Tab-separated table of C-alpha atoms in Angstrom:
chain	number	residue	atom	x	y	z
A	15	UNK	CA	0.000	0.000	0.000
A	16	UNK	CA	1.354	3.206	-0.715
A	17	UNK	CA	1.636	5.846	1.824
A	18	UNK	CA	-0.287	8.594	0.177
A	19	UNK	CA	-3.457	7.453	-2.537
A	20	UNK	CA	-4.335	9.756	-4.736
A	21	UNK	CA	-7.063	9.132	-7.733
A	22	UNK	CA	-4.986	9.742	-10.986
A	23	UNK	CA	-8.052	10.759	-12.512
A	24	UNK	CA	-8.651	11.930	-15.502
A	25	UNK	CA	-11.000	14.399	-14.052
A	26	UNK	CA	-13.339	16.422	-16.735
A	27	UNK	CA	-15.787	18.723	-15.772
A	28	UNK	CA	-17.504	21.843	-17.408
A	29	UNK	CA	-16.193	25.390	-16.670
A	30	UNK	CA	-17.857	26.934	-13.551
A	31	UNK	CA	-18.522	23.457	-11.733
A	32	UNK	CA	-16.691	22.749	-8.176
A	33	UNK	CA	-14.059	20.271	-8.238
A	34	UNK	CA	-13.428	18.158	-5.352
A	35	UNK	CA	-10.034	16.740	-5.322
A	36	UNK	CA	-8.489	14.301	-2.983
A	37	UNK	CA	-5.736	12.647	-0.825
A	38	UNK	CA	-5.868	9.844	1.641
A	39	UNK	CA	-2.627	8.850	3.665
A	40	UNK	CA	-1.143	5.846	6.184
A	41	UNK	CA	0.945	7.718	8.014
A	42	UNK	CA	-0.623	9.463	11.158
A	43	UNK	CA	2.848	11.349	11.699
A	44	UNK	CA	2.224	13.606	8.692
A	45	UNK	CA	1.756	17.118	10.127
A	46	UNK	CA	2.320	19.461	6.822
A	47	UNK	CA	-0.050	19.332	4.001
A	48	UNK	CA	0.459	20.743	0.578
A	49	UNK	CA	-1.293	20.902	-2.912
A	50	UNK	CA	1.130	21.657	-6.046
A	51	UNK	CA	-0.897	22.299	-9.650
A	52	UNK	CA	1.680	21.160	-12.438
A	53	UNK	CA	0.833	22.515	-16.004
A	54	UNK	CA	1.662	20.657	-18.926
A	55	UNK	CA	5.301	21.068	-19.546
A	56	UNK	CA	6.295	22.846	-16.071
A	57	UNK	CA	7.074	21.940	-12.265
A	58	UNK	CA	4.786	21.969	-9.820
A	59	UNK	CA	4.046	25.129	-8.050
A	60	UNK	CA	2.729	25.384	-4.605
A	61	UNK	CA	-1.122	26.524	-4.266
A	62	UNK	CA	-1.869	25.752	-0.737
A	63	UNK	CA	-0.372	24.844	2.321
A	64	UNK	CA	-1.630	23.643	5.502
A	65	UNK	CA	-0.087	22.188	9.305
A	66	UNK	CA	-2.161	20.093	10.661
A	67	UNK	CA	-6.290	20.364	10.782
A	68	UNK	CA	-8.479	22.411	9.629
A	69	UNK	CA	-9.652	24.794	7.050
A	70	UNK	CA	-7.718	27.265	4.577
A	71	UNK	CA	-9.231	29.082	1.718
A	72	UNK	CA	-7.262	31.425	-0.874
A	73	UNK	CA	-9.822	32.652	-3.991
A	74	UNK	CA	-11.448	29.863	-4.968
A	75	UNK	CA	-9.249	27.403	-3.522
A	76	UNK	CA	-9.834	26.018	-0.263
A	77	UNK	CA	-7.988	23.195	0.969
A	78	UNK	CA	-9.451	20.921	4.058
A	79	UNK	CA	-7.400	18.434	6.267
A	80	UNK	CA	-9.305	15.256	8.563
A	81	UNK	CA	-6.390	13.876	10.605
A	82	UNK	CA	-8.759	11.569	11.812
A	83	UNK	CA	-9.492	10.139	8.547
A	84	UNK	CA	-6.418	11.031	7.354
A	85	UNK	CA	-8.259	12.728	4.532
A	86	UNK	CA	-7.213	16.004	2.617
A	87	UNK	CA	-9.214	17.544	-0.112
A	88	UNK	CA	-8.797	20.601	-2.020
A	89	UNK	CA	-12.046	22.208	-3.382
A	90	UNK	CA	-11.791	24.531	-6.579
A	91	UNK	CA	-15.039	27.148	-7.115
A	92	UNK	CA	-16.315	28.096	-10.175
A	93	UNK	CA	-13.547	26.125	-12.063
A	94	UNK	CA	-11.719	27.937	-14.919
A	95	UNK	CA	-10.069	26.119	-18.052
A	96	UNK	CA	-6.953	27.638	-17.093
A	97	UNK	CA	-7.389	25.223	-13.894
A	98	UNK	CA	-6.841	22.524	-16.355
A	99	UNK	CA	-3.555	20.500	-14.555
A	100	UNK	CA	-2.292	18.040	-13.011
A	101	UNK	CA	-2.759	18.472	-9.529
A	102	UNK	CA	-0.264	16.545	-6.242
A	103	UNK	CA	-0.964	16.867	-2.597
A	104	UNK	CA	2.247	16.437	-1.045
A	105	UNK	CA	2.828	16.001	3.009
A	106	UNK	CA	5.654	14.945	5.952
A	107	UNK	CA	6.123	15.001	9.538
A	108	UNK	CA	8.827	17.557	9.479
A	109	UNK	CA	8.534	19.763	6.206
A	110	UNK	CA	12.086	18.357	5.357
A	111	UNK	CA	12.121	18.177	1.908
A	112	UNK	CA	13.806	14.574	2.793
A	113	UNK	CA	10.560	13.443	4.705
A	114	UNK	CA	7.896	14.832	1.639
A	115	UNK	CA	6.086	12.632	-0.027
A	116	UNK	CA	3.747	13.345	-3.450
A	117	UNK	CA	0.633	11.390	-4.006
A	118	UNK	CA	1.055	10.557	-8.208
A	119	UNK	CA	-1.528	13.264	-9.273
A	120	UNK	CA	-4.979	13.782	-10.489
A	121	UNK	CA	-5.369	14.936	-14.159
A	122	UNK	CA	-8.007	17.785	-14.224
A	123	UNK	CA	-9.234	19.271	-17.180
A	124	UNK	CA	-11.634	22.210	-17.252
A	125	UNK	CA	-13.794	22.449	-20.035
A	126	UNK	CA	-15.268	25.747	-21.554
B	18	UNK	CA	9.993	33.188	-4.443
B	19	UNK	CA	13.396	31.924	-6.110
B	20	UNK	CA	12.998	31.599	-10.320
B	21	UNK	CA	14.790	28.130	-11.276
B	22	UNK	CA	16.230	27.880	-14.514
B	23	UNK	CA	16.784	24.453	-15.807
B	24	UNK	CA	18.254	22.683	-18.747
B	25	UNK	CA	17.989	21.314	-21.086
B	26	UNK	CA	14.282	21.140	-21.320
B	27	UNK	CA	14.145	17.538	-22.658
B	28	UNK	CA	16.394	15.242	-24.853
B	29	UNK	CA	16.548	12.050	-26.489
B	30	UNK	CA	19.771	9.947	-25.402
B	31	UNK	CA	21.310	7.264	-26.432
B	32	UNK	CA	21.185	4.338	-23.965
B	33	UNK	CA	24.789	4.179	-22.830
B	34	UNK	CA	25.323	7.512	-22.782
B	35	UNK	CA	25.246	10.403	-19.753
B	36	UNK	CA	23.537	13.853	-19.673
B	37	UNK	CA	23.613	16.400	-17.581
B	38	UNK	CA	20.916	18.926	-16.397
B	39	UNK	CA	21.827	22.160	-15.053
B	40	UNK	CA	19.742	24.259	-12.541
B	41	UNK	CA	20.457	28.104	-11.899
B	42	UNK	CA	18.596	29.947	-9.033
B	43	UNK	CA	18.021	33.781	-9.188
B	44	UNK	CA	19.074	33.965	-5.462
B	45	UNK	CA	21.182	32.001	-2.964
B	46	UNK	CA	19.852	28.921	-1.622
B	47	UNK	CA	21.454	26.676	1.120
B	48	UNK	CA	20.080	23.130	-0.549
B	49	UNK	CA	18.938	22.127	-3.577
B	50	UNK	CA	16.898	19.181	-4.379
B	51	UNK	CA	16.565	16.732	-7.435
B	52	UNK	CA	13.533	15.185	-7.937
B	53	UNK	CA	12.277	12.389	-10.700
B	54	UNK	CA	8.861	12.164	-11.901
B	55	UNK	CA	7.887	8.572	-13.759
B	56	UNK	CA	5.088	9.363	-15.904
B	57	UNK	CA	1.472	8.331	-13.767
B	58	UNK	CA	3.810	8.281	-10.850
B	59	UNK	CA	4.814	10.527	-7.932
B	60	UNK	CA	7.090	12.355	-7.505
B	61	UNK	CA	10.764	10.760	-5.844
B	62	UNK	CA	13.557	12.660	-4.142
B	63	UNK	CA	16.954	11.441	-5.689
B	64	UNK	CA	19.270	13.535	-3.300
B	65	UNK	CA	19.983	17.067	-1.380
B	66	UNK	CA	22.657	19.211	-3.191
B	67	UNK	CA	25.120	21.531	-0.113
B	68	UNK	CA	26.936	23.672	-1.417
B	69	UNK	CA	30.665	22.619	-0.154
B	70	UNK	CA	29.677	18.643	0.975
B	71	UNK	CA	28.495	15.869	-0.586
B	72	UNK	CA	24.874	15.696	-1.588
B	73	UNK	CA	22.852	13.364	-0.175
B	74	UNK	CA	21.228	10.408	-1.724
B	75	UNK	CA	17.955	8.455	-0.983
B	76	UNK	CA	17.705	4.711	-0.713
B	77	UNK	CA	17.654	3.207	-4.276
B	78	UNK	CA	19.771	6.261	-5.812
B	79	UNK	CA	23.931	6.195	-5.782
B	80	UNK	CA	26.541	8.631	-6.495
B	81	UNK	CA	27.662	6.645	-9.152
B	82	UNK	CA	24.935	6.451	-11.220
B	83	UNK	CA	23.419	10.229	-10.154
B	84	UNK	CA	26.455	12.253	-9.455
B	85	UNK	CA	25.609	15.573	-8.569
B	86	UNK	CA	27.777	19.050	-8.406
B	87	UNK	CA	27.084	22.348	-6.561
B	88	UNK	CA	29.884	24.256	-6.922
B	89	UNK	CA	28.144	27.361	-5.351
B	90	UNK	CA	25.046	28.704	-3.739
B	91	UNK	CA	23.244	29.318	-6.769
B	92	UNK	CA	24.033	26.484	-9.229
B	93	UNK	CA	23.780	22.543	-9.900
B	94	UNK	CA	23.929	19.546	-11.702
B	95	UNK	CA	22.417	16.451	-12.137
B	96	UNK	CA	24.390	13.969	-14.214
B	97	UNK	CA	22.120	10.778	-15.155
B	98	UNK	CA	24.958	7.997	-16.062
B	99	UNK	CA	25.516	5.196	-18.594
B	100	UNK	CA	21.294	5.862	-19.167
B	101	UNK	CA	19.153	3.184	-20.246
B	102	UNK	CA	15.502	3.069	-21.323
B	103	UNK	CA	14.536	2.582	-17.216
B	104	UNK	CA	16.135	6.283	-16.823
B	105	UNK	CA	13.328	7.651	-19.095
B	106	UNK	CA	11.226	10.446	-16.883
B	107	UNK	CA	11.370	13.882	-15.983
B	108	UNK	CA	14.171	15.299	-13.357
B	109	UNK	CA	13.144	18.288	-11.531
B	110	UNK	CA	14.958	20.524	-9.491
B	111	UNK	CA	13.982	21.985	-6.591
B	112	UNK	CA	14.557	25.182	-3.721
B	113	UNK	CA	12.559	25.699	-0.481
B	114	UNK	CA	9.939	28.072	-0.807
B	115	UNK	CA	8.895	30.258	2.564
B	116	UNK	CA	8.821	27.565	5.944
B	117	UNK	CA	7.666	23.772	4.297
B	118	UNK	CA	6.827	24.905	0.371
B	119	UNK	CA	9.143	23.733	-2.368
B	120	UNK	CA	9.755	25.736	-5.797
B	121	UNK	CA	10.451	23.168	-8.644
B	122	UNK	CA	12.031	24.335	-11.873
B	123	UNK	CA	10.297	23.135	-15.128
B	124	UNK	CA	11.715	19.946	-15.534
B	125	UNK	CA	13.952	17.997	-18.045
B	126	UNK	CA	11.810	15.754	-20.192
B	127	UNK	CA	14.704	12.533	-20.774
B	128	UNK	CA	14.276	9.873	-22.955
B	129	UNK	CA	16.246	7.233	-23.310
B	130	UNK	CA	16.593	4.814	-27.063
């Protein structure tokens, strides 16, 4: 089983629609919780970051931890095609680079 | 946050054969970090660049095979050695971006005939 499940999608869903995207992980220890978007072509870049439970909204992003069900999820409002990416949640214990592990992506496309 | 430059953006190699990928940061950065990302996989830390020591390498990745150069604060190099088809992916580099964020540089698209 791999430490951090992520559905690799592909996700396609009409422009203005919520997307729900999500993470479940093994290890209880995990304390920082991230969500990168990768475009076609580029790195990832950081959207969101989170420590431990709880709640954290930027725009239309909002990104929601469950420690108890070791759950995250990162909501996107009134999607955009230029949200079309590839999107990786990413946690660790420590927030050493050394202890961060990616879940494998979810492919979302936004369509107009 | 810090720009990454990295190169080449992709290449086709000859199995047998070695390339190396350069990364260039627009500011001074204590470690650097190589990444590889397997197409529908995640991504997987290779090794931590210092600047004046030895990098780092994870469990499955060796010197040999990965050697790696950071000859300064701002600047280094991934070498992937004697490549064969298995060494096909995408190396990223990486910086540390505020307190736990990472900023990745675009990537170098290998493959490997």
């Amino acid at each position: 089983q791999k430490e951090v499940e992520q559905d690799p999608g592909p996700l396609s869903v009409p422009e203005g629609a919520i997307v729900s995207l999500n993470c479940t992980y093994s290890n209880s220890a995990f304390q920082y919780f991230m969500w990168y978007r990768q475009y076609s072509r580029k790195g990832p870049e950081l959207l969101m970051y989170t420590y431990s439970s709880g709640n954290k909204e930027d725009g239309r992003f909002t990104a929601q931890v469950d420690k108890s069900s070791k759950y995250i999820s990162l909501f996107i409002r009134d999607s955009q095609p230029s949200d079309s990416a590839t999107y990786l949640c990413a946690m660790s214990a420590s927030g050493s680079a050394r202890q961060l592990t990616f879940g494998s992506g979810t492919q979302l496309t936004v369509l107009p | 946050s810090a720009v990454i430059s990295q190169k080449p953006s992709r290449d086709i190699c000859q199995r047998g054969t070695s390339l190396t990928i350069q990364c260039q940061v627009d500011s001074q950065v204590t470690m650097m970090f190589w990444y590889r990302q397997q197409p529908g996989q995640s991504l997987t830390l290779i090794a931590t660049a210092n600047q004046g020591s030895e990098a780092t390498y994870e469990s499955g990745f060796v010197i040999d095979k990965f050697p790696i150069s950071r000859p300064n604060l701002t600047f280094s190099t991934l070498t992937v050695s004697n490549m064969s088809p298995e060494d096909s992916s995408i190396y990223l580099c990486s910086v540390a971006q505020g307190y736990y964020g990472y900023t990745f540089g675009s990537g170098t698209r290998l493959t490997v005939v």
